[in-house]
mmCIF file of C-alpha atoms and ligand atoms in Angstrom:
data_model
loop_
_atom_site.group_PDB
_atom_site.id
_atom_site.type_symbol
_atom_site.label_atom_id
_atom_site.label_comp_id
_atom_site.label_asym_id
_atom_site.label_seq_id
_atom_site.Cartn_x
_atom_site.Cartn_y
_atom_site.Cartn_z
ATOM 1 C CA UNK A 1 95.933 107.773 124.685
ATOM 2 C CA UNK A 2 97.093 105.136 122.075
ATOM 3 C CA UNK A 3 99.527 106.117 119.265
ATOM 4 C CA UNK A 4 99.003 104.576 116.121
ATOM 5 C CA UNK A 5 101.642 104.913 112.786
ATOM 6 C CA UNK A 6 99.873 104.249 109.560
ATOM 7 C CA UNK A 7 101.725 103.863 106.323
ATOM 8 C CA UNK A 8 99.554 104.553 103.435
ATOM 9 C CA UNK A 9 97.550 106.674 105.154
ATOM 10 C CA UNK A 10 96.646 108.635 101.863
ATOM 11 C CA UNK A 11 95.285 105.656 100.171
ATOM 12 C CA UNK A 12 91.662 104.271 100.317
ATOM 13 C CA UNK A 13 92.250 102.250 103.332
ATOM 14 C CA UNK A 14 94.460 104.827 105.023
ATOM 15 C CA UNK A 15 91.958 107.449 104.916
ATOM 16 C CA UNK A 16 89.216 105.046 106.449
ATOM 17 C CA UNK A 17 91.702 103.718 109.149
ATOM 18 C CA UNK A 18 92.667 107.160 110.238
ATOM 19 C CA UNK A 19 89.061 108.459 110.484
ATOM 20 C CA UNK A 20 88.162 105.168 112.424
ATOM 21 C CA UNK A 21 91.230 105.607 114.879
ATOM 22 C CA UNK A 22 90.542 109.275 115.505
ATOM 23 C CA UNK A 23 87.162 108.220 116.430
ATOM 24 C CA UNK A 24 88.637 105.965 118.973
ATOM 25 C CA UNK A 25 90.707 108.913 120.424
ATOM 26 C CA UNK A 26 94.203 107.558 118.990
ATOM 27 C CA UNK A 27 96.744 109.949 118.239
ATOM 28 C CA UNK A 28 97.399 108.851 114.533
ATOM 29 C CA UNK A 29 100.893 109.477 112.903
ATOM 30 C CA UNK A 30 100.838 109.145 109.047
ATOM 31 C CA UNK A 31 103.521 108.337 106.869
ATOM 32 C CA UNK A 32 103.399 110.353 103.489
ATOM 33 C CA UNK A 33 105.278 110.409 100.313
ATOM 34 C CA UNK A 34 106.557 113.535 98.842
ATOM 35 C CA UNK A 35 105.159 114.410 95.540
ATOM 36 C CA UNK A 36 105.451 117.755 93.577
ATOM 37 C CA UNK A 37 101.672 118.212 93.913
ATOM 38 C CA UNK A 38 100.110 117.565 97.315
ATOM 39 C CA UNK A 39 98.062 114.208 97.292
ATOM 40 C CA UNK A 40 96.103 114.130 100.365
ATOM 41 C CA UNK A 41 92.500 114.723 99.066
ATOM 42 C CA UNK A 42 91.235 111.505 100.947
ATOM 43 C CA UNK A 43 92.282 113.007 104.180
ATOM 44 C CA UNK A 44 91.772 116.543 103.826
ATOM 45 C CA UNK A 45 88.863 116.522 105.899
ATOM 46 C CA UNK A 46 90.806 115.299 108.739
ATOM 47 C CA UNK A 47 93.350 118.154 108.129
ATOM 48 C CA UNK A 48 92.251 120.235 111.460
ATOM 49 C CA UNK A 49 92.311 117.391 113.802
ATOM 50 C CA UNK A 50 95.019 118.051 116.305
ATOM 51 C CA UNK A 51 95.589 114.384 117.040
ATOM 52 C CA UNK A 52 96.562 113.941 113.200
ATOM 53 C CA UNK A 53 100.031 114.070 112.414
ATOM 54 C CA UNK A 54 101.653 113.672 108.902
ATOM 55 C CA UNK A 55 105.392 112.863 108.639
ATOM 56 C CA UNK A 56 107.414 112.603 105.313
ATOM 57 C CA UNK A 57 109.004 109.360 104.633
ATOM 58 C CA UNK A 58 108.994 106.510 102.167
ATOM 59 C CA UNK A 59 108.972 102.581 102.342
ATOM 60 C CA UNK A 60 111.916 102.409 99.847
ATOM 61 C CA UNK A 61 113.807 104.937 102.584
ATOM 62 C CA UNK A 62 114.765 102.681 105.498
ATOM 63 C CA UNK A 63 116.230 105.945 107.309
ATOM 64 C CA UNK A 64 113.015 107.838 107.287
ATOM 65 C CA UNK A 65 111.343 104.485 108.924
ATOM 66 C CA UNK A 66 113.954 104.141 111.429
ATOM 67 C CA UNK A 67 113.642 107.870 112.456
ATOM 68 C CA UNK A 68 109.762 107.815 112.416
ATOM 69 C CA UNK A 69 109.667 104.735 114.480
ATOM 70 C CA UNK A 70 112.028 106.183 117.118
ATOM 71 C CA UNK A 71 110.009 109.553 117.127
ATOM 72 C CA UNK A 72 106.637 108.403 117.359
ATOM 73 C CA UNK A 73 107.066 105.265 119.601
ATOM 74 C CA UNK A 74 103.614 103.921 118.248
ATOM 75 C CA UNK A 75 102.023 101.139 120.257
ATOM 76 C CA UNK A 76 100.227 100.207 116.770
ATOM 77 C CA UNK A 77 101.593 99.995 113.424
ATOM 78 C CA UNK A 78 99.580 99.500 110.180
ATOM 79 C CA UNK A 79 101.342 98.893 106.990
ATOM 80 C CA UNK A 80 99.063 99.660 104.383
ATOM 81 C CA UNK A 81 101.615 101.458 102.116
ATOM 82 C CA UNK A 82 102.404 99.778 98.850
ATOM 83 C CA UNK A 83 102.285 99.838 95.106
ATOM 84 C CA UNK A 84 99.007 98.251 95.092
ATOM 85 C CA UNK A 85 97.876 97.731 91.352
ATOM 86 C CA UNK A 86 98.430 94.462 89.882
ATOM 87 C CA UNK A 87 98.774 95.128 86.344
ATOM 88 C CA UNK A 88 101.230 98.194 87.071
ATOM 89 C CA UNK A 89 103.304 95.717 89.067
ATOM 90 C CA UNK A 90 104.360 93.693 85.472
ATOM 91 C CA UNK A 91 105.736 97.232 84.356
ATOM 92 C CA UNK A 92 107.306 98.278 87.648
ATOM 93 C CA UNK A 93 108.737 94.909 89.191
ATOM 94 C CA UNK A 94 111.750 95.999 90.918
ATOM 95 C CA UNK A 95 110.000 99.280 92.533
ATOM 96 C CA UNK A 96 107.121 97.095 93.451
ATOM 97 C CA UNK A 97 109.264 94.549 95.238
ATOM 98 C CA UNK A 98 111.324 97.193 96.886
ATOM 99 C CA UNK A 99 108.283 99.062 98.599
ATOM 100 C CA UNK A 100 105.905 96.052 99.232
ATOM 101 C CA UNK A 101 108.441 93.323 100.206
ATOM 102 C CA UNK A 102 111.604 95.090 101.230
ATOM 103 C CA UNK A 103 109.594 98.180 102.433
ATOM 104 C CA UNK A 104 107.838 95.828 105.017
ATOM 105 C CA UNK A 105 111.172 94.031 106.118
ATOM 106 C CA UNK A 106 112.626 97.706 106.409
ATOM 107 C CA UNK A 107 109.926 98.830 108.905
ATOM 108 C CA UNK A 108 109.593 95.308 110.780
ATOM 109 C CA UNK A 109 113.609 96.036 111.311
ATOM 110 C CA UNK A 110 113.035 99.608 112.521
ATOM 111 C CA UNK A 111 110.421 98.313 114.895
ATOM 112 C CA UNK A 112 112.870 95.522 116.236
ATOM 113 C CA UNK A 113 115.773 97.750 116.445
ATOM 114 C CA UNK A 114 113.933 100.146 118.441
ATOM 115 C CA UNK A 115 112.784 97.301 120.942
ATOM 116 C CA UNK A 116 109.239 98.849 120.977
ATOM 117 C CA UNK A 117 106.565 96.888 122.458
ATOM 118 C CA UNK A 118 104.253 97.489 119.308
ATOM 119 C CA UNK A 119 101.468 95.469 117.494
ATOM 120 C CA UNK A 120 102.033 95.360 113.735
ATOM 121 C CA UNK A 121 99.768 94.956 110.749
ATOM 122 C CA UNK A 122 100.667 93.819 107.583
ATOM 123 C CA UNK A 123 98.041 94.688 104.636
ATOM 124 C CA UNK A 124 98.399 91.075 102.935
ATOM 125 C CA UNK A 125 96.127 90.170 100.093
ATOM 126 C CA UNK A 126 94.015 87.430 98.385
ATOM 127 C CA UNK A 127 96.193 87.907 95.524
ATOM 128 C CA UNK A 128 98.942 85.765 97.381
ATOM 129 C CA UNK A 129 96.374 82.849 96.342
ATOM 130 C CA UNK A 130 96.524 83.370 92.741
ATOM 131 C CA UNK A 131 95.812 80.475 91.045
ATOM 132 C CA UNK A 132 94.656 78.302 94.265
ATOM 133 C CA UNK A 133 90.830 77.788 93.505
ATOM 134 C CA UNK A 134 88.127 79.238 95.791
ATOM 135 C CA UNK A 135 86.863 79.170 98.459
ATOM 136 C CA UNK A 136 90.441 80.366 99.961
ATOM 137 C CA UNK A 137 91.223 80.644 103.694
ATOM 138 C CA UNK A 138 94.011 81.032 106.020
ATOM 139 C CA UNK A 139 95.270 77.206 105.076
ATOM 140 C CA UNK A 140 94.993 77.492 101.471
ATOM 141 C CA UNK A 141 98.139 77.352 99.261
ATOM 142 C CA UNK A 142 99.865 80.255 98.164
ATOM 143 C CA UNK A 143 100.426 80.562 94.105
ATOM 144 C CA UNK A 144 100.863 84.360 93.158
ATOM 145 C CA UNK A 145 100.612 85.395 89.598
ATOM 146 C CA UNK A 146 101.988 89.005 89.265
ATOM 147 C CA UNK A 147 105.189 90.544 90.862
ATOM 148 C CA UNK A 148 102.551 92.425 93.289
ATOM 149 C CA UNK A 149 101.243 89.235 94.443
ATOM 150 C CA UNK A 150 104.582 87.867 94.685
ATOM 151 C CA UNK A 151 106.044 90.776 96.785
ATOM 152 C CA UNK A 152 103.001 90.666 99.205
ATOM 153 C CA UNK A 153 103.842 86.905 99.709
ATOM 154 C CA UNK A 154 107.300 87.906 100.924
ATOM 155 C CA UNK A 155 106.041 90.495 103.152
ATOM 156 C CA UNK A 156 103.499 87.959 104.647
ATOM 157 C CA UNK A 157 106.480 85.479 105.518
ATOM 158 C CA UNK A 158 108.542 88.258 106.763
ATOM 159 C CA UNK A 159 105.559 89.413 109.225
ATOM 160 C CA UNK A 160 105.279 85.623 110.324
ATOM 161 C CA UNK A 161 109.100 85.373 110.694
ATOM 162 C CA UNK A 162 109.334 88.451 113.157
ATOM 163 C CA UNK A 163 106.292 87.060 115.251
ATOM 164 C CA UNK A 164 108.184 83.365 115.325
ATOM 165 C CA UNK A 165 111.787 84.824 115.635
ATOM 166 C CA UNK A 166 111.239 87.890 118.238
ATOM 167 C CA UNK A 167 107.913 87.326 119.765
ATOM 168 C CA UNK A 168 106.568 90.449 117.505
ATOM 169 C CA UNK A 169 102.849 90.801 118.116
ATOM 170 C CA UNK A 170 102.469 90.827 114.136
ATOM 171 C CA UNK A 171 99.383 89.795 112.190
ATOM 172 C CA UNK A 172 98.764 89.363 108.465
ATOM 173 C CA UNK A 173 95.201 90.554 107.553
ATOM 174 C CA UNK A 174 94.846 88.435 104.047
ATOM 175 C CA UNK A 175 92.232 90.967 102.682
ATOM 176 C CA UNK A 176 90.140 90.194 99.488
ATOM 177 C CA UNK A 177 89.248 92.885 97.440
ATOM 178 C CA UNK A 178 87.594 95.925 99.146
ATOM 179 C CA UNK A 179 85.992 99.113 97.433
ATOM 180 C CA UNK A 180 84.331 102.497 98.298
ATOM 181 C CA UNK A 181 83.946 105.718 96.549
ATOM 182 C CA UNK A 182 87.680 106.534 97.527
ATOM 183 C CA UNK A 183 88.577 103.516 95.286
ATOM 184 C CA UNK A 184 91.594 104.435 93.009
ATOM 185 C CA UNK A 185 90.095 105.513 89.639
ATOM 186 C CA UNK A 186 92.105 102.792 87.917
ATOM 187 C CA UNK A 187 90.820 99.918 89.763
ATOM 188 C CA UNK A 188 88.170 98.098 87.869
ATOM 189 C CA UNK A 189 85.264 98.712 90.357
ATOM 190 C CA UNK A 190 85.893 102.566 90.236
ATOM 191 C CA UNK A 191 86.538 102.682 86.675
ATOM 192 C CA UNK A 192 83.326 101.146 85.849
ATOM 193 C CA UNK A 193 81.098 103.423 88.400
ATOM 194 C CA UNK A 194 82.876 106.631 87.233
ATOM 195 C CA UNK A 195 82.106 105.935 83.503
ATOM 196 C CA UNK A 196 78.431 105.190 84.344
ATOM 197 C CA UNK A 197 78.108 108.748 86.005
ATOM 198 C CA UNK A 198 80.126 110.097 82.880
ATOM 199 C CA UNK A 199 77.926 108.496 80.413
ATOM 200 C CA UNK A 200 74.662 109.170 82.021
ATOM 201 C CA UNK A 201 75.688 113.108 82.133
ATOM 202 C CA UNK A 202 76.735 112.710 78.237
ATOM 203 C CA UNK A 203 80.381 113.335 79.114
ATOM 204 C CA UNK A 204 81.366 110.191 77.251
ATOM 205 C CA UNK A 205 79.556 107.171 75.761
ATOM 206 C CA UNK A 206 81.678 104.161 76.589
ATOM 207 C CA UNK A 207 84.467 102.550 78.701
ATOM 208 C CA UNK A 208 87.258 100.162 77.552
ATOM 209 C CA UNK A 209 87.945 97.314 79.662
ATOM 210 C CA UNK A 210 90.184 94.051 79.835
ATOM 211 C CA UNK A 211 89.026 90.500 80.967
ATOM 212 C CA UNK A 212 85.249 90.531 82.156
ATOM 213 C CA UNK A 213 85.324 86.774 83.108
ATOM 214 C CA UNK A 214 87.335 87.365 86.097
ATOM 215 C CA UNK A 215 85.577 86.465 89.718
ATOM 216 C CA UNK A 216 86.399 88.877 92.597
ATOM 217 C CA UNK A 217 84.796 89.075 96.199
ATOM 218 C CA UNK A 218 84.449 92.771 96.486
ATOM 219 C CA UNK A 219 83.537 94.106 99.982
ATOM 220 C CA UNK A 220 83.301 97.612 101.517
ATOM 221 C CA UNK A 221 86.399 99.245 102.662
ATOM 222 C CA UNK A 222 85.137 101.123 105.708
ATOM 223 C CA UNK A 223 84.117 97.543 106.957
ATOM 224 C CA UNK A 224 87.500 96.054 106.507
ATOM 225 C CA UNK A 225 89.572 98.567 108.267
ATOM 226 C CA UNK A 226 87.582 97.778 111.431
ATOM 227 C CA UNK A 227 88.728 94.384 110.778
ATOM 228 C CA UNK A 228 92.111 95.332 110.663
ATOM 229 C CA UNK A 229 91.994 97.124 114.009
ATOM 230 C CA UNK A 230 90.000 93.947 115.585
ATOM 231 C CA UNK A 231 92.881 91.769 114.660
ATOM 232 C CA UNK A 232 95.339 94.122 116.872
ATOM 233 C CA UNK A 233 92.988 93.980 119.834
ATOM 234 C CA UNK A 234 93.101 90.021 119.720
ATOM 235 C CA UNK A 235 94.783 88.102 122.681
ATOM 236 C CA UNK A 236 97.010 86.431 120.460
ATOM 237 C CA UNK A 237 98.527 87.371 116.900
ATOM 238 C CA UNK A 238 97.864 85.331 114.137
ATOM 239 C CA UNK A 239 96.481 85.400 110.395
ATOM 240 C CA UNK A 240 93.224 86.369 109.233
ATOM 241 C CA UNK A 241 91.093 86.257 105.958
ATOM 242 C CA UNK A 242 88.527 89.111 105.432
ATOM 243 C CA UNK A 243 86.016 88.652 102.676
ATOM 244 C CA UNK A 244 82.358 88.508 101.774
ATOM 245 C CA UNK A 245 82.182 84.977 100.781
ATOM 246 C CA UNK A 246 80.409 85.988 97.676
ATOM 247 C CA UNK A 247 82.098 85.840 94.145
ATOM 248 C CA UNK A 248 81.054 87.956 91.171
ATOM 249 C CA UNK A 249 82.319 88.390 87.450
ATOM 250 C CA UNK A 250 83.424 91.765 86.390
ATOM 251 C CA UNK A 251 80.684 91.465 83.956
ATOM 252 C CA UNK A 252 78.070 91.183 86.738
ATOM 253 C CA UNK A 253 79.479 94.350 88.472
ATOM 254 C CA UNK A 254 79.106 96.230 85.363
ATOM 255 C CA UNK A 255 75.600 94.889 84.663
ATOM 256 C CA UNK A 256 74.592 95.948 88.339
ATOM 257 C CA UNK A 257 76.438 99.291 88.022
ATOM 258 C CA UNK A 258 74.991 100.327 84.570
ATOM 259 C CA UNK A 259 71.534 98.749 85.277
ATOM 260 C CA UNK A 260 71.458 101.374 88.614
ATOM 261 C CA UNK A 261 71.485 104.052 85.741
ATOM 262 C CA UNK A 262 68.744 102.618 83.645
ATOM 263 C CA UNK A 263 71.898 101.911 81.024
ATOM 264 C CA UNK A 264 72.620 98.266 79.405
ATOM 265 C CA UNK A 265 76.181 97.739 79.939
ATOM 266 C CA UNK A 266 76.384 95.945 76.487
ATOM 267 C CA UNK A 267 75.736 99.403 74.863
ATOM 268 C CA UNK A 268 78.800 101.095 76.459
ATOM 269 C CA UNK A 269 81.689 98.858 77.278
ATOM 270 C CA UNK A 270 84.454 98.221 74.562
ATOM 271 C CA UNK A 271 87.111 95.400 74.786
ATOM 272 C CA UNK A 272 90.602 96.783 75.195
ATOM 273 C CA UNK A 273 93.234 93.840 75.451
ATOM 274 C CA UNK A 274 95.829 96.262 76.730
ATOM 275 C CA UNK A 275 93.988 96.018 80.124
ATOM 276 C CA UNK A 276 94.569 92.502 80.478
ATOM 277 C CA UNK A 277 97.410 91.076 82.399
ATOM 278 C CA UNK A 278 100.171 88.813 81.651
ATOM 279 C CA UNK A 279 99.107 86.237 84.024
ATOM 280 C CA UNK A 280 95.339 86.414 85.373
ATOM 281 C CA UNK A 281 93.984 85.538 88.733
ATOM 282 C CA UNK A 282 90.781 84.148 87.661
ATOM 283 C CA UNK A 283 88.843 83.649 90.858
ATOM 284 C CA UNK A 284 88.962 84.974 94.486
ATOM 285 C CA UNK A 285 86.472 84.124 97.032
ATOM 286 C CA UNK A 286 87.039 84.164 100.471
ATOM 287 C CA UNK A 287 86.080 82.163 103.529
ATOM 288 C CA UNK A 288 86.248 84.666 106.520
ATOM 289 C CA UNK A 289 84.675 82.263 109.153
ATOM 290 C CA UNK A 290 87.826 82.366 111.453
ATOM 291 C CA UNK A 291 87.553 86.070 111.565
ATOM 292 C CA UNK A 292 83.867 85.820 112.236
ATOM 293 C CA UNK A 293 84.506 83.313 114.797
ATOM 294 C CA UNK A 294 87.444 85.038 116.638
ATOM 295 C CA UNK A 295 87.055 88.592 115.888
ATOM 296 C CA UNK A 296 83.046 88.581 115.673
ATOM 297 C CA UNK A 297 83.806 90.527 112.168
ATOM 298 C CA UNK A 298 81.300 89.894 109.342
ATOM 299 C CA UNK A 299 81.212 91.795 106.048
ATOM 300 C CA UNK A 300 77.787 93.506 105.683
ATOM 301 C CA UNK A 301 77.987 95.240 102.274
ATOM 302 C CA UNK A 302 77.999 93.083 99.104
ATOM 303 C CA UNK A 303 79.423 93.723 95.819
ATOM 304 C CA UNK A 304 75.940 94.582 93.865
ATOM 305 C CA UNK A 305 75.022 96.982 96.496
ATOM 306 C CA UNK A 306 78.293 98.477 96.488
ATOM 307 C CA UNK A 307 77.953 98.942 92.850
ATOM 308 C CA UNK A 308 75.219 101.124 93.414
ATOM 309 C CA UNK A 309 76.686 102.927 96.166
ATOM 310 C CA UNK A 310 79.635 103.757 94.216
ATOM 311 C CA UNK A 311 77.702 104.972 91.149
ATOM 312 C CA UNK A 312 75.760 107.353 93.487
ATOM 313 C CA UNK A 313 78.910 109.066 94.856
ATOM 314 C CA UNK A 314 80.348 109.142 91.383
ATOM 315 C CA UNK A 315 77.302 110.853 89.930
ATOM 316 C CA UNK A 316 77.432 113.478 92.919
ATOM 317 C CA UNK A 317 80.972 114.068 92.053
ATOM 318 C CA UNK A 318 79.791 114.573 88.079
ATOM 319 C CA UNK A 319 77.203 116.939 89.387
ATOM 320 C CA UNK A 320 79.232 118.865 91.464
ATOM 321 C CA UNK A 321 81.917 119.404 88.892
ATOM 322 C CA UNK A 322 79.009 120.320 86.130
ATOM 323 C CA UNK A 323 77.887 122.710 88.552
ATOM 324 C CA UNK A 324 81.137 124.432 89.367
ATOM 325 C CA UNK A 325 81.668 124.646 85.346
HETATM 326 P P1 NAP B 401 96.020 102.515 97.764
HETATM 327 O O1 NAP B 401 94.676 103.328 97.719
HETATM 328 O O2 NAP B 401 96.656 102.267 96.338
HETATM 329 O O3 NAP B 401 96.817 103.171 98.441
HETATM 330 C C1 NAP B 401 98.169 102.737 98.737
HETATM 331 C C2 NAP B 401 99.055 103.785 99.732
HETATM 332 O O4 NAP B 401 100.235 103.510 99.561
HETATM 333 C C3 NAP B 401 98.693 105.183 99.212
HETATM 334 O O5 NAP B 401 98.910 106.143 100.556
HETATM 335 C C4 NAP B 401 100.212 105.416 98.650
HETATM 336 O O6 NAP B 401 100.895 107.014 98.809
HETATM 337 C C5 NAP B 401 100.996 104.486 99.706
HETATM 338 N N1 NAP B 401 102.321 104.302 98.948
HETATM 339 C C6 NAP B 401 102.653 103.718 97.841
HETATM 340 N N2 NAP B 401 104.336 103.568 97.559
HETATM 341 C C7 NAP B 401 104.545 103.699 98.830
HETATM 342 C C8 NAP B 401 106.080 103.996 99.172
HETATM 343 N N3 NAP B 401 106.887 103.608 98.415
HETATM 344 N N4 NAP B 401 105.994 104.609 100.433
HETATM 345 C C9 NAP B 401 105.286 104.721 101.232
HETATM 346 N N5 NAP B 401 103.862 104.784 100.975
HETATM 347 C C10 NAP B 401 103.548 104.502 99.597
HETATM 348 O O7 NAP B 401 95.549 101.500 98.357
HETATM 349 P P2 NAP B 401 94.625 100.656 99.203
HETATM 350 O O8 NAP B 401 93.297 99.957 98.319
HETATM 351 O O9 NAP B 401 94.218 101.624 100.187
HETATM 352 O O10 NAP B 401 95.250 99.192 99.988
HETATM 353 C C11 NAP B 401 95.887 99.548 101.199
HETATM 354 C C12 NAP B 401 96.581 98.022 101.210
HETATM 355 O O11 NAP B 401 96.214 97.047 101.493
HETATM 356 C C13 NAP B 401 97.977 98.061 100.330
HETATM 357 O O12 NAP B 401 99.221 97.640 100.861
HETATM 358 C C14 NAP B 401 97.113 97.016 99.256
HETATM 359 O O13 NAP B 401 98.237 96.397 98.695
HETATM 360 C C15 NAP B 401 96.704 96.421 100.497
HETATM 361 N N6 NAP B 401 95.240 95.472 99.897
HETATM 362 C C16 NAP B 401 94.275 96.236 99.297
HETATM 363 C C17 NAP B 401 93.352 95.385 98.919
HETATM 364 C C18 NAP B 401 92.000 96.281 98.483
HETATM 365 O O14 NAP B 401 91.104 95.433 97.841
HETATM 366 N N7 NAP B 401 91.921 97.451 98.183
HETATM 367 C C19 NAP B 401 93.048 94.113 98.974
HETATM 368 C C20 NAP B 401 94.059 93.254 99.844
HETATM 369 C C21 NAP B 401 95.386 94.142 100.123
HETATM 370 P P3 NAP B 401 100.395 107.725 97.436
HETATM 371 O O15 NAP B 401 98.892 108.540 97.892
HETATM 372 O O16 NAP B 401 101.383 109.110 97.914
HETATM 373 O O17 NAP B 401 100.450 107.271 96.291
HETATM 374 O O1 G4F B 402 90.422 96.363 89.994
HETATM 375 P P1 G4F B 402 91.510 95.431 89.961
HETATM 376 O O2 G4F B 402 92.490 96.025 89.248
HETATM 377 O O3 G4F B 402 91.898 94.646 91.319
HETATM 378 P P2 G4F B 402 92.811 93.356 91.500
HETATM 379 O O4 G4F B 402 93.549 93.153 90.601
HETATM 380 O O5 G4F B 402 91.971 92.162 91.901
HETATM 381 O O6 G4F B 402 93.690 93.704 92.700
HETATM 382 C C1 G4F B 402 93.211 94.685 93.798
HETATM 383 O O7 G4F B 402 92.484 93.495 94.832
HETATM 384 C C2 G4F B 402 93.889 92.925 95.374
HETATM 385 C C3 G4F B 402 93.177 91.841 96.421
HETATM 386 O O8 G4F B 402 92.776 90.593 95.643
HETATM 387 C C4 G4F B 402 94.408 93.968 96.322
HETATM 388 F F1 G4F B 402 95.656 92.980 96.872
HETATM 389 C C5 G4F B 402 95.201 94.730 94.989
HETATM 390 O O9 G4F B 402 96.034 95.749 95.681
HETATM 391 C C6 G4F B 402 94.077 95.719 94.290
HETATM 392 O O10 G4F B 402 93.355 96.153 95.372
HETATM 393 O O11 G4F B 402 91.278 94.290 88.941
HETATM 394 C C7 G4F B 402 90.128 93.501 89.257
HETATM 395 C C8 G4F B 402 89.773 92.556 88.034
HETATM 396 C C9 G4F B 402 91.048 91.716 87.313
HETATM 397 O O12 G4F B 402 90.802 89.941 86.820
HETATM 398 C C10 G4F B 402 91.089 92.497 86.228
HETATM 399 O O13 G4F B 402 91.785 91.531 85.089
HETATM 400 O O14 G4F B 402 89.031 93.168 86.971
HETATM 401 C C11 G4F B 402 89.927 92.800 85.710
HETATM 402 N N1 G4F B 402 89.569 94.199 84.930
HETATM 403 C C12 G4F B 402 89.117 93.871 83.585
HETATM 404 N N2 G4F B 402 89.173 95.139 82.739
HETATM 405 C C13 G4F B 402 90.270 95.135 84.898
HETATM 406 C C14 G4F B 402 89.861 96.032 83.888
HETATM 407 N N3 G4F B 402 91.003 95.757 85.979
HETATM 408 C C15 G4F B 402 91.526 96.895 85.901
HETATM 409 N N4 G4F B 402 92.224 97.600 86.837
HETATM 410 N N5 G4F B 402 90.998 97.822 84.570
HETATM 411 C C16 G4F B 402 90.625 97.353 83.749
HETATM 412 O O15 G4F B 402 90.048 97.931 82.875
#
């Protein structure tokens, strides 16, 4: 039985990855942060699985990482934990760098110090490309536009460095935006689909958004976690882009989500400049041909289908809440 350690297991991707690994008979160890209220709703349904083990720790606490790596002795480590919100990273740059950049270094050093034969996945991001025009692939220039993007770029290079310096099987997965009904509620897709469901149910009449012109390449999170796993099963460690290859504006996503409920987005979307960023990433559209050729990975769900799928899931949530009321 393989043992995997997953940081960020309570997040969108961590929850899908935990499901995926448990289905493949892995023993899964997840790092969870202490909080005053339990924050595990995305993995509650896995709670009774005897192969799932949760441990307190934090990417800002090197000792917890050293102890955890020594205790678990994982064959695969997936470093998904991060302060993952681009706008918030402008408000918390120090914490963002400590968690995302130095946290990755702490984890890699814990693995190196334990002299473990273990494969390491780093959750890198298309935000590292920043202002480089699309299409972006593994060879494109990095030019991050936020403390988040810069922190992830440092983590990317640290992963490459441990691969080159110590022969670690370290992989940096450069993933473009991927969404799902489990997406955090303050990312734009989920904010929109949740608003559509609430407006349809008469709970509110509008949603406030920032820049509608940004272009993103939105894929479906469960497909992307399979791509992460495939990267760690490859013969050689290298870096891969995962993306759908199709770009849409935030406006397009709004239009599709509202239209799915028979609504016109222009009647319900208000502009609020406080949701704009000090520096925007205008367009991210990925070229995942390397992942397709070497891993047999290809995105199957595209943005506008995703908008409909997420609206349906949020409708069910609203119906359940109203039923309970
Ligand atoms: P997410 O839903 O925001 O989940 C982030 C996870 O990191 C949560 O489990 C969170 O714990 C944990 N975390 C935050 N700070 C931590 C710390 N100091 N120590 C330990 N854990 C910490 O993010 P996601 O969408 O699943 O993304 C997963 C990873 O992929 C992230 O690294 C993200 O930056 C990267 N990524 C995401 C996308 C995307 O489109 N989703 C694209 C490219 C890269 P709590 O639950 O306690 O907050
Ligand atoms: O949904 P977003 O916040 O995602 P963003 O900034 O692209 O970052 C996500 O994808 C990255 C991969 O490229 C990940 F690394 C990162 O962790 C995260 O998962 O914003 C998408 C776009 C932006 O251009 C933003 O300016 O939507 C625009 N937007 C417009 N109004 C808004 C809003 N974004 C948010 N969050 N909230 C708004 O009201």
